[in-house]
């Protein structure tokens, strides 16, 4: 008995069932459920739910995948669908959008895993937002702090020499103040320093 | 070896379309549409309309057959359906029931 293969140019619309291994290089629309190893080769296009003892994906799959042993998404795999298996491997470069479900013994463990996994992401995000609500009024300052750090310098410098805007005004208008300040700064300092020196002198 | 193989133990329900040759050792229900050779091996069961350049039947086939080149029903094969092909061979020991159209 030779292994079952669907070539690149082969497309099947319907159900594929049975025992044994199957390699799909072409297209399938429908459902594939086999007892052996199912290989979705690179370049294959599946619009189907897949199941097998072991499912190896190198192509594109739109549909849910389940395996009694393992699901392996290799580098070139692109999957949109949910994966269900005891063991799931996703290679670097594989792309998936969907839910992964591994039958971890005990619901508690299963419940904790997603919680802990989700927690570190949510908590830092939540913690950081949390203080701001308390300091909601300070919040704008927080943003402005970043701005003000730059702004005070700009403002003071700009205020010191009113002639500076005139120099910068020629180059730019509203967006100018942010970018120009740095180039303007030296001239301002020079002018500022020069003025006091002249005054002192 | 054929580029597409439906192995023994595999069942396909639906439509198979291919530009290349196909070998069927399992079960197919629906339709087979190939541009190249179709081989229904001994032990295979096909309940489908079959079209290809060359159709070889060694297993059980229920359905109409259409070939651009030829149709061969081998010893031990059983075919129920109409055959349309310019060349048609029924080997000794093959079973066949249906009409034949050789484009005469």
PDB file of C-alpha atoms in Angstrom:
ATOM      1  CA  UNK A   1       0.000   0.000   0.000  1.00  0.00           C
ATOM      2  CA  UNK A   2       1.552   3.219  -1.125  1.00  0.00           C
ATOM      3  CA  UNK A   3       1.151   6.429   0.766  1.00  0.00           C
ATOM      4  CA  UNK A   4      -1.647   8.696  -0.313  1.00  0.00           C
ATOM      5  CA  UNK A   5      -0.628  11.920  -1.991  1.00  0.00           C
ATOM      6  CA  UNK A   6      -2.592  14.743  -3.507  1.00  0.00           C
ATOM      7  CA  UNK A   7      -0.377  16.550  -5.996  1.00  0.00           C
ATOM      8  CA  UNK A   8       0.016  20.298  -6.475  1.00  0.00           C
ATOM      9  CA  UNK A   9      -2.497  20.412  -9.294  1.00  0.00           C
ATOM     10  CA  UNK A  10      -5.089  18.336  -7.491  1.00  0.00           C
ATOM     11  CA  UNK A  11      -8.024  19.922  -5.789  1.00  0.00           C
ATOM     12  CA  UNK A  12     -10.694  18.096  -3.851  1.00  0.00           C
ATOM     13  CA  UNK A  13     -13.993  19.458  -2.729  1.00  0.00           C
ATOM     14  CA  UNK A  14     -15.590  17.230  -0.135  1.00  0.00           C
ATOM     15  CA  UNK A  15     -14.592  14.854   2.597  1.00  0.00           C
ATOM     16  CA  UNK A  16     -11.466  12.770   2.883  1.00  0.00           C
ATOM     17  CA  UNK A  17     -11.544  10.074   5.508  1.00  0.00           C
ATOM     18  CA  UNK A  18      -9.866   6.820   6.335  1.00  0.00           C
ATOM     19  CA  UNK A  19      -6.779   5.201   7.771  1.00  0.00           C
ATOM     20  CA  UNK A  20      -3.184   5.657   6.774  1.00  0.00           C
ATOM     21  CA  UNK A  21      -0.999   8.630   6.020  1.00  0.00           C
ATOM     22  CA  UNK A  22      -1.820  11.410   3.616  1.00  0.00           C
ATOM     23  CA  UNK A  23       0.232  14.188   2.108  1.00  0.00           C
ATOM     24  CA  UNK A  24      -1.587  17.100   0.546  1.00  0.00           C
ATOM     25  CA  UNK A  25       0.254  19.422  -1.823  1.00  0.00           C
ATOM     26  CA  UNK A  26      -2.790  20.735  -3.640  1.00  0.00           C
ATOM     27  CA  UNK A  27      -6.075  22.182  -2.506  1.00  0.00           C
ATOM     28  CA  UNK A  28      -8.826  20.758  -0.369  1.00  0.00           C
ATOM     29  CA  UNK A  29     -12.124  22.353   0.465  1.00  0.00           C
ATOM     30  CA  UNK A  30     -14.164  20.522   3.060  1.00  0.00           C
ATOM     31  CA  UNK A  31     -12.932  18.105   5.656  1.00  0.00           C
ATOM     32  CA  UNK A  32      -9.954  15.826   6.124  1.00  0.00           C
ATOM     33  CA  UNK A  33     -10.071  13.228   8.869  1.00  0.00           C
ATOM     34  CA  UNK A  34      -7.583  10.390   8.731  1.00  0.00           C
ATOM     35  CA  UNK A  35      -6.132   7.956  11.224  1.00  0.00           C
ATOM     36  CA  UNK A  36      -2.492   8.414  10.319  1.00  0.00           C
ATOM     37  CA  UNK A  37      -0.143  11.280   9.732  1.00  0.00           C
ATOM     38  CA  UNK A  38      -1.452  14.184   7.735  1.00  0.00           C
ATOM     39  CA  UNK A  39       1.084  16.426   6.034  1.00  0.00           C
ATOM     40  CA  UNK A  40       0.053  19.731   4.504  1.00  0.00           C
ATOM     41  CA  UNK A  41       2.949  20.522   2.208  1.00  0.00           C
ATOM     42  CA  UNK A  42       4.301  23.960   1.431  1.00  0.00           C
ATOM     43  CA  UNK A  43       2.171  25.538  -1.261  1.00  0.00           C
ATOM     44  CA  UNK A  44      -0.912  23.561  -0.276  1.00  0.00           C
ATOM     45  CA  UNK A  45      -4.101  25.496   0.317  1.00  0.00           C
ATOM     46  CA  UNK A  46      -6.668  24.088   2.717  1.00  0.00           C
ATOM     47  CA  UNK A  47     -10.105  25.390   3.392  1.00  0.00           C
ATOM     48  CA  UNK A  48     -10.935  22.504   5.608  1.00  0.00           C
ATOM     49  CA  UNK A  49     -10.984  21.148   9.102  1.00  0.00           C
ATOM     50  CA  UNK A  50      -8.131  18.709   9.583  1.00  0.00           C
ATOM     51  CA  UNK A  51      -7.632  15.834  11.918  1.00  0.00           C
ATOM     52  CA  UNK A  52      -5.177  12.998  12.191  1.00  0.00           C
ATOM     53  CA  UNK A  53      -2.952  11.259  14.684  1.00  0.00           C
ATOM     54  CA  UNK A  54      -0.287  13.748  13.789  1.00  0.00           C
ATOM     55  CA  UNK A  55      -0.749  16.815  11.641  1.00  0.00           C
ATOM     56  CA  UNK A  56       2.236  18.574  10.113  1.00  0.00           C
ATOM     57  CA  UNK A  57       1.540  21.894   8.422  1.00  0.00           C
ATOM     58  CA  UNK A  58       3.865  23.639   6.003  1.00  0.00           C
ATOM     59  CA  UNK A  59       1.194  25.228   3.848  1.00  0.00           C
ATOM     60  CA  UNK A  60      -1.850  27.416   4.364  1.00  0.00           C
ATOM     61  CA  UNK A  61      -4.838  26.220   6.347  1.00  0.00           C
ATOM     62  CA  UNK A  62      -8.138  27.932   6.927  1.00  0.00           C
ATOM     63  CA  UNK A  63      -9.940  25.718   9.407  1.00  0.00           C
ATOM     64  CA  UNK A  64      -9.582  23.974  12.716  1.00  0.00           C
ATOM     65  CA  UNK A  65      -6.900  21.373  13.246  1.00  0.00           C
ATOM     66  CA  UNK A  66      -7.003  18.565  15.765  1.00  0.00           C
ATOM     67  CA  UNK A  67      -4.654  15.689  16.362  1.00  0.00           C
ATOM     68  CA  UNK A  68      -4.666  12.736  18.738  1.00  0.00           C
ATOM     69  CA  UNK A  69      -0.894  12.993  19.124  1.00  0.00           C
ATOM     70  CA  UNK A  70       0.608  16.224  17.938  1.00  0.00           C
ATOM     71  CA  UNK A  71       0.268  19.223  15.692  1.00  0.00           C
ATOM     72  CA  UNK A  72       3.409  20.645  14.169  1.00  0.00           C
ATOM     73  CA  UNK A  73       3.361  24.024  12.463  1.00  0.00           C
ATOM     74  CA  UNK A  74       6.552  24.404  10.524  1.00  0.00           C
ATOM     75  CA  UNK A  75       8.262  27.562   9.402  1.00  0.00           C
ATOM     76  CA  UNK A  76       6.200  28.117   6.270  1.00  0.00           C
ATOM     77  CA  UNK A  77       2.850  27.304   7.905  1.00  0.00           C
ATOM     78  CA  UNK A  78       0.023  29.813   7.830  1.00  0.00           C
ATOM     79  CA  UNK A  79      -3.019  28.837   9.846  1.00  0.00           C
ATOM     80  CA  UNK A  80      -6.275  30.552  10.625  1.00  0.00           C
ATOM     81  CA  UNK A  81      -8.166  28.282  12.979  1.00  0.00           C
ATOM     82  CA  UNK A  82      -8.067  26.602  16.337  1.00  0.00           C
ATOM     83  CA  UNK A  83      -5.565  23.916  17.232  1.00  0.00           C
ATOM     84  CA  UNK A  84      -6.416  21.056  19.537  1.00  0.00           C
ATOM     85  CA  UNK A  85      -3.850  18.444  20.519  1.00  0.00           C
ATOM     86  CA  UNK A  86      -1.911  17.152  23.494  1.00  0.00           C
ATOM     87  CA  UNK A  87       1.263  18.443  21.962  1.00  0.00           C
ATOM     88  CA  UNK A  88       1.589  21.449  19.710  1.00  0.00           C
ATOM     89  CA  UNK A  89       4.773  22.717  18.138  1.00  0.00           C
ATOM     90  CA  UNK A  90       5.004  26.042  16.379  1.00  0.00           C
ATOM     91  CA  UNK A  91       8.219  26.757  14.564  1.00  0.00           C
ATOM     92  CA  UNK A  92       9.765  30.195  14.387  1.00  0.00           C
ATOM     93  CA  UNK A  93       8.235  31.912  11.386  1.00  0.00           C
ATOM     94  CA  UNK A  94       4.977  29.980  11.419  1.00  0.00           C
ATOM     95  CA  UNK A  95       1.920  32.192  11.424  1.00  0.00           C
ATOM     96  CA  UNK A  96      -1.288  31.367  13.241  1.00  0.00           C
ATOM     97  CA  UNK A  97      -4.459  33.128  14.212  1.00  0.00           C
ATOM     98  CA  UNK A  98      -6.604  31.034  16.493  1.00  0.00           C
ATOM     99  CA  UNK A  99      -6.902  29.353  19.819  1.00  0.00           C
ATOM    100  CA  UNK A 100      -4.532  26.679  21.006  1.00  0.00           C
ATOM    101  CA  UNK A 101      -5.946  24.020  23.243  1.00  0.00           C
ATOM    102  CA  UNK A 102      -3.841  21.358  24.863  1.00  0.00           C
ATOM    103  CA  UNK A 103      -5.519  18.859  27.095  1.00  0.00           C
ATOM    104  CA  UNK A 104      -3.603  19.598  30.246  1.00  0.00           C
ATOM    105  CA  UNK A 105      -4.591  17.155  33.003  1.00  0.00           C
ATOM    106  CA  UNK A 106      -6.855  18.926  35.487  1.00  0.00           C
ATOM    107  CA  UNK A 107      -9.011  21.925  34.811  1.00  0.00           C
ATOM    108  CA  UNK A 108      -7.271  23.978  37.493  1.00  0.00           C
ATOM    109  CA  UNK A 109      -3.953  23.730  35.761  1.00  0.00           C
ATOM    110  CA  UNK A 110      -5.638  24.564  32.521  1.00  0.00           C
ATOM    111  CA  UNK A 111      -7.359  27.490  34.188  1.00  0.00           C
ATOM    112  CA  UNK A 112      -4.159  28.756  35.770  1.00  0.00           C
ATOM    113  CA  UNK A 113      -2.068  28.600  32.685  1.00  0.00           C
ATOM    114  CA  UNK A 114      -4.067  31.029  30.649  1.00  0.00           C
ATOM    115  CA  UNK A 115      -4.517  33.193  33.773  1.00  0.00           C
ATOM    116  CA  UNK A 116      -0.798  33.400  34.474  1.00  0.00           C
ATOM    117  CA  UNK A 117      -0.040  33.779  30.848  1.00  0.00           C
ATOM    118  CA  UNK A 118      -2.573  36.541  30.504  1.00  0.00           C
ATOM    119  CA  UNK A 119      -1.784  38.077  33.910  1.00  0.00           C
ATOM    120  CA  UNK A 120       1.739  39.356  33.300  1.00  0.00           C
ATOM    121  CA  UNK A 121       0.581  41.081  30.145  1.00  0.00           C
ATOM    122  CA  UNK A 122      -2.566  42.539  31.635  1.00  0.00           C
ATOM    123  CA  UNK A 123      -1.157  43.459  35.036  1.00  0.00           C
ATOM    124  CA  UNK A 124       1.667  45.702  33.938  1.00  0.00           C
ATOM    125  CA  UNK A 125      -0.656  47.379  31.520  1.00  0.00           C
ATOM    126  CA  UNK A 126      -3.336  47.587  34.206  1.00  0.00           C
ATOM    127  CA  UNK A 127      -0.923  48.689  36.913  1.00  0.00           C
ATOM    128  CA  UNK A 128       0.445  51.512  34.895  1.00  0.00           C
ATOM    129  CA  UNK A 129      -2.962  52.775  33.902  1.00  0.00           C
ATOM    130  CA  UNK A 130      -4.122  52.258  37.509  1.00  0.00           C
ATOM    131  CA  UNK A 131      -1.937  54.962  39.095  1.00  0.00           C
ATOM    132  CA  UNK A 132      -2.760  57.441  36.377  1.00  0.00           C
ATOM    133  CA  UNK A 133      -6.482  57.301  37.218  1.00  0.00           C
ATOM    134  CA  UNK A 134      -5.528  58.429  40.701  1.00  0.00           C
ATOM    135  CA  UNK A 135      -3.266  61.032  39.240  1.00  0.00           C
ATOM    136  CA  UNK A 136      -5.582  61.648  36.383  1.00  0.00           C
ATOM    137  CA  UNK A 137      -5.123  65.333  36.814  1.00  0.00           C
ATOM    138  CA  UNK A 138      -1.359  64.945  36.932  1.00  0.00           C
ATOM    139  CA  UNK A 139      -1.610  62.729  33.859  1.00  0.00           C
ATOM    140  CA  UNK A 140      -1.626  65.557  31.386  1.00  0.00           C
ATOM    141  CA  UNK A 141       1.440  66.903  33.192  1.00  0.00           C
ATOM    142  CA  UNK A 142       2.976  63.453  32.750  1.00  0.00           C
ATOM    143  CA  UNK A 143       2.602  63.797  29.041  1.00  0.00           C
ATOM    144  CA  UNK A 144       3.480  67.433  29.249  1.00  0.00           C
ATOM    145  CA  UNK A 145       6.413  66.569  31.463  1.00  0.00           C
ATOM    146  CA  UNK A 146       8.015  64.935  28.527  1.00  0.00           C
ATOM    147  CA  UNK A 147       7.035  67.866  26.433  1.00  0.00           C
ATOM    148  CA  UNK A 148       7.795  70.394  29.135  1.00  0.00           C
ATOM    149  CA  UNK A 149      11.261  68.993  29.598  1.00  0.00           C
ATOM    150  CA  UNK A 150      11.896  69.956  26.072  1.00  0.00           C
ATOM    151  CA  UNK A 151       9.404  72.756  26.119  1.00  0.00           C
ATOM    152  CA  UNK A 152      10.807  74.781  29.033  1.00  0.00           C
ATOM    153  CA  UNK A 153      14.134  74.924  27.330  1.00  0.00           C
ATOM    154  CA  UNK A 154      12.457  75.888  24.139  1.00  0.00           C
ATOM    155  CA  UNK A 155      10.128  78.283  25.871  1.00  0.00           C
ATOM    156  CA  UNK A 156      12.835  79.962  27.891  1.00  0.00           C
ATOM    157  CA  UNK A 157      15.065  80.161  24.945  1.00  0.00           C
ATOM    158  CA  UNK A 158      12.278  81.313  22.719  1.00  0.00           C
ATOM    159  CA  UNK A 159      11.158  83.842  25.287  1.00  0.00           C
ATOM    160  CA  UNK A 160      14.627  85.186  25.747  1.00  0.00           C
ATOM    161  CA  UNK A 161      15.093  86.062  22.113  1.00  0.00           C
ATOM    162  CA  UNK A 162      11.880  87.070  20.383  1.00  0.00           C
ATOM    163  CA  UNK A 163      13.931  87.327  17.230  1.00  0.00           C
ATOM    164  CA  UNK A 164      14.399  83.530  17.223  1.00  0.00           C
ATOM    165  CA  UNK A 165      10.831  82.838  16.031  1.00  0.00           C
ATOM    166  CA  UNK A 166      11.422  85.163  13.139  1.00  0.00           C
ATOM    167  CA  UNK A 167      14.403  83.049  12.089  1.00  0.00           C
ATOM    168  CA  UNK A 168      12.481  79.842  12.482  1.00  0.00           C
ATOM    169  CA  UNK A 169       9.293  81.290  11.047  1.00  0.00           C
ATOM    170  CA  UNK A 170      10.868  81.463   7.634  1.00  0.00           C
ATOM    171  CA  UNK A 171      11.704  77.735   7.711  1.00  0.00           C
ATOM    172  CA  UNK A 172       8.452  76.410   9.177  1.00  0.00           C
ATOM    173  CA  UNK A 173       5.192  77.363  10.866  1.00  0.00           C
ATOM    174  CA  UNK A 174       3.345  75.248  13.481  1.00  0.00           C
ATOM    175  CA  UNK A 175       5.404  72.068  13.370  1.00  0.00           C
ATOM    176  CA  UNK A 176       8.527  74.169  13.287  1.00  0.00           C
ATOM    177  CA  UNK A 177       8.685  74.917  17.024  1.00  0.00           C
ATOM    178  CA  UNK A 178       9.405  71.257  17.867  1.00  0.00           C
ATOM    179  CA  UNK A 179      12.047  70.629  15.259  1.00  0.00           C
ATOM    180  CA  UNK A 180      13.580  74.073  14.904  1.00  0.00           C
ATOM    181  CA  UNK A 181      14.211  74.612  18.626  1.00  0.00           C
ATOM    182  CA  UNK A 182      17.393  72.592  18.579  1.00  0.00           C
ATOM    183  CA  UNK A 183      18.947  74.502  15.698  1.00  0.00           C
ATOM    184  CA  UNK A 184      17.563  77.711  17.125  1.00  0.00           C
ATOM    185  CA  UNK A 185      19.015  76.961  20.533  1.00  0.00           C
ATOM    186  CA  UNK A 186      22.643  77.601  19.695  1.00  0.00           C
ATOM    187  CA  UNK A 187      21.885  80.894  18.039  1.00  0.00           C
ATOM    188  CA  UNK A 188      19.763  81.880  20.994  1.00  0.00           C
ATOM    189  CA  UNK A 189      22.478  80.951  23.451  1.00  0.00           C
ATOM    190  CA  UNK A 190      24.984  82.823  21.448  1.00  0.00           C
ATOM    191  CA  UNK A 191      22.694  85.833  21.325  1.00  0.00           C
ATOM    192  CA  UNK A 192      21.788  85.467  25.006  1.00  0.00           C
ATOM    193  CA  UNK A 193      25.384  85.122  26.037  1.00  0.00           C
ATOM    194  CA  UNK A 194      26.472  87.848  23.722  1.00  0.00           C
ATOM    195  CA  UNK A 195      23.903  90.268  25.026  1.00  0.00           C
ATOM    196  CA  UNK A 196      24.867  89.872  28.696  1.00  0.00           C
ATOM    197  CA  UNK A 197      28.510  90.100  27.748  1.00  0.00           C
ATOM    198  CA  UNK A 198      27.871  93.308  25.924  1.00  0.00           C
ATOM    199  CA  UNK A 199      25.779  94.533  28.822  1.00  0.00           C
ATOM    200  CA  UNK A 200      28.455  93.538  31.313  1.00  0.00           C
ATOM    201  CA  UNK A 201      31.098  94.968  29.100  1.00  0.00           C
TER     202      UNK A 201
ATOM    203  CA  UNK B   1       4.089   6.495  -9.508  1.00  0.00           C
ATOM    204  CA  UNK B   2       1.155   8.727 -10.069  1.00  0.00           C
ATOM    205  CA  UNK B   3       1.445  12.242  -8.747  1.00  0.00           C
ATOM    206  CA  UNK B   4      -1.839  11.906  -6.920  1.00  0.00           C
ATOM    207  CA  UNK B   5      -2.549   8.719  -5.047  1.00  0.00           C
ATOM    208  CA  UNK B   6      -5.688   7.941  -3.098  1.00  0.00           C
ATOM    209  CA  UNK B   7      -4.319   5.030  -1.105  1.00  0.00           C
ATOM    210  CA  UNK B   8      -6.148   1.991   0.159  1.00  0.00           C
ATOM    211  CA  UNK B   9      -7.997   2.860   3.343  1.00  0.00           C
ATOM    212  CA  UNK B  10      -8.662   6.419   2.215  1.00  0.00           C
ATOM    213  CA  UNK B  11     -12.179   7.478   1.292  1.00  0.00           C
ATOM    214  CA  UNK B  12     -12.917  10.618  -0.655  1.00  0.00           C
ATOM    215  CA  UNK B  13     -16.450  11.891  -0.888  1.00  0.00           C
ATOM    216  CA  UNK B  14     -16.680  14.774  -3.275  1.00  0.00           C
ATOM    217  CA  UNK B  15     -15.063  16.118  -6.361  1.00  0.00           C
ATOM    218  CA  UNK B  16     -11.473  15.515  -7.379  1.00  0.00           C
ATOM    219  CA  UNK B  17      -9.983  17.757 -10.042  1.00  0.00           C
ATOM    220  CA  UNK B  18      -6.403  17.415 -11.242  1.00  0.00           C
ATOM    221  CA  UNK B  19      -4.177  18.404 -14.135  1.00  0.00           C
ATOM    222  CA  UNK B  20      -1.989  15.390 -13.585  1.00  0.00           C
ATOM    223  CA  UNK B  21      -2.464  11.652 -13.383  1.00  0.00           C
ATOM    224  CA  UNK B  22      -4.227  10.029 -10.495  1.00  0.00           C
ATOM    225  CA  UNK B  23      -4.160   6.558  -9.001  1.00  0.00           C
ATOM    226  CA  UNK B  24      -7.004   5.324  -6.863  1.00  0.00           C
ATOM    227  CA  UNK B  25      -6.571   2.387  -4.526  1.00  0.00           C
ATOM    228  CA  UNK B  26      -9.144   3.440  -1.983  1.00  0.00           C
ATOM    229  CA  UNK B  27     -12.721   4.624  -2.244  1.00  0.00           C
ATOM    230  CA  UNK B  28     -14.009   7.615  -4.163  1.00  0.00           C
ATOM    231  CA  UNK B  29     -17.612   8.766  -4.296  1.00  0.00           C
ATOM    232  CA  UNK B  30     -18.500  11.796  -6.354  1.00  0.00           C
ATOM    233  CA  UNK B  31     -16.570  12.865  -9.416  1.00  0.00           C
ATOM    234  CA  UNK B  32     -13.081  12.481 -10.824  1.00  0.00           C
ATOM    235  CA  UNK B  33     -11.906  14.974 -13.405  1.00  0.00           C
ATOM    236  CA  UNK B  34      -8.307  14.557 -14.597  1.00  0.00           C
ATOM    237  CA  UNK B  35      -6.489  15.957 -17.583  1.00  0.00           C
ATOM    238  CA  UNK B  36      -4.038  13.077 -17.509  1.00  0.00           C
ATOM    239  CA  UNK B  37      -4.374   9.350 -16.864  1.00  0.00           C
ATOM    240  CA  UNK B  38      -6.754   7.905 -14.300  1.00  0.00           C
ATOM    241  CA  UNK B  39      -5.969   4.530 -12.831  1.00  0.00           C
ATOM    242  CA  UNK B  40      -8.525   2.744 -10.697  1.00  0.00           C
ATOM    243  CA  UNK B  41      -6.458  -0.007  -9.178  1.00  0.00           C
ATOM    244  CA  UNK B  42      -7.475  -3.467  -8.187  1.00  0.00           C
ATOM    245  CA  UNK B  43      -9.252  -3.310  -4.845  1.00  0.00           C
ATOM    246  CA  UNK B  44     -10.412   0.248  -5.379  1.00  0.00           C
ATOM    247  CA  UNK B  45     -14.064   1.205  -5.312  1.00  0.00           C
ATOM    248  CA  UNK B  46     -15.226   4.188  -7.292  1.00  0.00           C
ATOM    249  CA  UNK B  47     -18.769   5.465  -7.456  1.00  0.00           C
ATOM    250  CA  UNK B  48     -18.222   8.474  -9.620  1.00  0.00           C
ATOM    251  CA  UNK B  49     -18.222   9.881 -13.093  1.00  0.00           C
ATOM    252  CA  UNK B  50     -14.672   9.659 -14.343  1.00  0.00           C
ATOM    253  CA  UNK B  51     -12.959  11.657 -17.035  1.00  0.00           C
ATOM    254  CA  UNK B  52      -9.335  11.654 -18.115  1.00  0.00           C
ATOM    255  CA  UNK B  53      -7.024  11.195 -21.069  1.00  0.00           C
ATOM    256  CA  UNK B  54      -6.665   7.502 -20.372  1.00  0.00           C
ATOM    257  CA  UNK B  55      -8.777   5.576 -17.902  1.00  0.00           C
ATOM    258  CA  UNK B  56      -7.574   2.200 -16.631  1.00  0.00           C
ATOM    259  CA  UNK B  57      -9.924   0.238 -14.447  1.00  0.00           C
ATOM    260  CA  UNK B  58      -8.775  -2.706 -12.359  1.00  0.00           C
ATOM    261  CA  UNK B  59     -11.214  -2.345  -9.484  1.00  0.00           C
ATOM    262  CA  UNK B  60     -14.906  -1.659  -9.125  1.00  0.00           C
ATOM    263  CA  UNK B  61     -16.367   1.325 -10.900  1.00  0.00           C
ATOM    264  CA  UNK B  62     -19.933   2.538 -10.920  1.00  0.00           C
ATOM    265  CA  UNK B  63     -20.356   5.617 -13.046  1.00  0.00           C
ATOM    266  CA  UNK B  64     -19.846   6.981 -16.496  1.00  0.00           C
ATOM    267  CA  UNK B  65     -16.414   7.072 -18.053  1.00  0.00           C
ATOM    268  CA  UNK B  66     -15.166   9.582 -20.562  1.00  0.00           C
ATOM    269  CA  UNK B  67     -11.674   9.512 -21.998  1.00  0.00           C
ATOM    270  CA  UNK B  68      -9.950  11.601 -24.659  1.00  0.00           C
ATOM    271  CA  UNK B  69      -7.520   8.807 -25.425  1.00  0.00           C
ATOM    272  CA  UNK B  70      -8.712   5.384 -24.318  1.00  0.00           C
ATOM    273  CA  UNK B  71     -10.436   3.260 -21.714  1.00  0.00           C
ATOM    274  CA  UNK B  72      -9.157  -0.108 -20.533  1.00  0.00           C
ATOM    275  CA  UNK B  73     -11.158  -2.431 -18.338  1.00  0.00           C
ATOM    276  CA  UNK B  74      -8.705  -4.970 -16.973  1.00  0.00           C
ATOM    277  CA  UNK B  75      -9.138  -8.546 -15.869  1.00  0.00           C
ATOM    278  CA  UNK B  76     -10.947  -8.728 -12.559  1.00  0.00           C
ATOM    279  CA  UNK B  77     -12.436  -5.273 -12.972  1.00  0.00           C
ATOM    280  CA  UNK B  78     -16.132  -4.551 -12.774  1.00  0.00           C
ATOM    281  CA  UNK B  79     -17.630  -1.542 -14.490  1.00  0.00           C
ATOM    282  CA  UNK B  80     -21.253  -0.431 -14.461  1.00  0.00           C
ATOM    283  CA  UNK B  81     -21.796   2.684 -16.535  1.00  0.00           C
ATOM    284  CA  UNK B  82     -21.479   4.207 -19.952  1.00  0.00           C
ATOM    285  CA  UNK B  83     -18.167   4.572 -21.675  1.00  0.00           C
ATOM    286  CA  UNK B  84     -17.341   7.305 -24.153  1.00  0.00           C
ATOM    287  CA  UNK B  85     -13.935   7.014 -25.763  1.00  0.00           C
ATOM    288  CA  UNK B  86     -12.391   6.619 -29.213  1.00  0.00           C
ATOM    289  CA  UNK B  87     -10.562   3.498 -28.085  1.00  0.00           C
ATOM    290  CA  UNK B  88     -11.994   0.981 -25.699  1.00  0.00           C
ATOM    291  CA  UNK B  89     -10.560  -2.312 -24.426  1.00  0.00           C
ATOM    292  CA  UNK B  90     -12.261  -4.929 -22.302  1.00  0.00           C
ATOM    293  CA  UNK B  91      -9.821  -7.593 -21.211  1.00  0.00           C
ATOM    294  CA  UNK B  92     -10.752 -11.215 -20.728  1.00  0.00           C
ATOM    295  CA  UNK B  93     -12.372 -11.770 -17.352  1.00  0.00           C
ATOM    296  CA  UNK B  94     -13.543  -8.179 -16.935  1.00  0.00           C
ATOM    297  CA  UNK B  95     -17.178  -7.422 -16.181  1.00  0.00           C
ATOM    298  CA  UNK B  96     -18.950  -4.598 -17.915  1.00  0.00           C
ATOM    299  CA  UNK B  97     -22.481  -3.318 -18.112  1.00  0.00           C
ATOM    300  CA  UNK B  98     -23.339  -0.162 -19.990  1.00  0.00           C
ATOM    301  CA  UNK B  99     -23.306   1.647 -23.279  1.00  0.00           C
ATOM    302  CA  UNK B 100     -20.260   2.326 -25.373  1.00  0.00           C
ATOM    303  CA  UNK B 101     -19.814   5.389 -27.538  1.00  0.00           C
ATOM    304  CA  UNK B 102     -16.675   5.334 -29.668  1.00  0.00           C
ATOM    305  CA  UNK B 103     -17.522   8.468 -31.637  1.00  0.00           C
ATOM    306  CA  UNK B 104     -18.138   6.486 -34.806  1.00  0.00           C
TER     307      UNK B 104
END
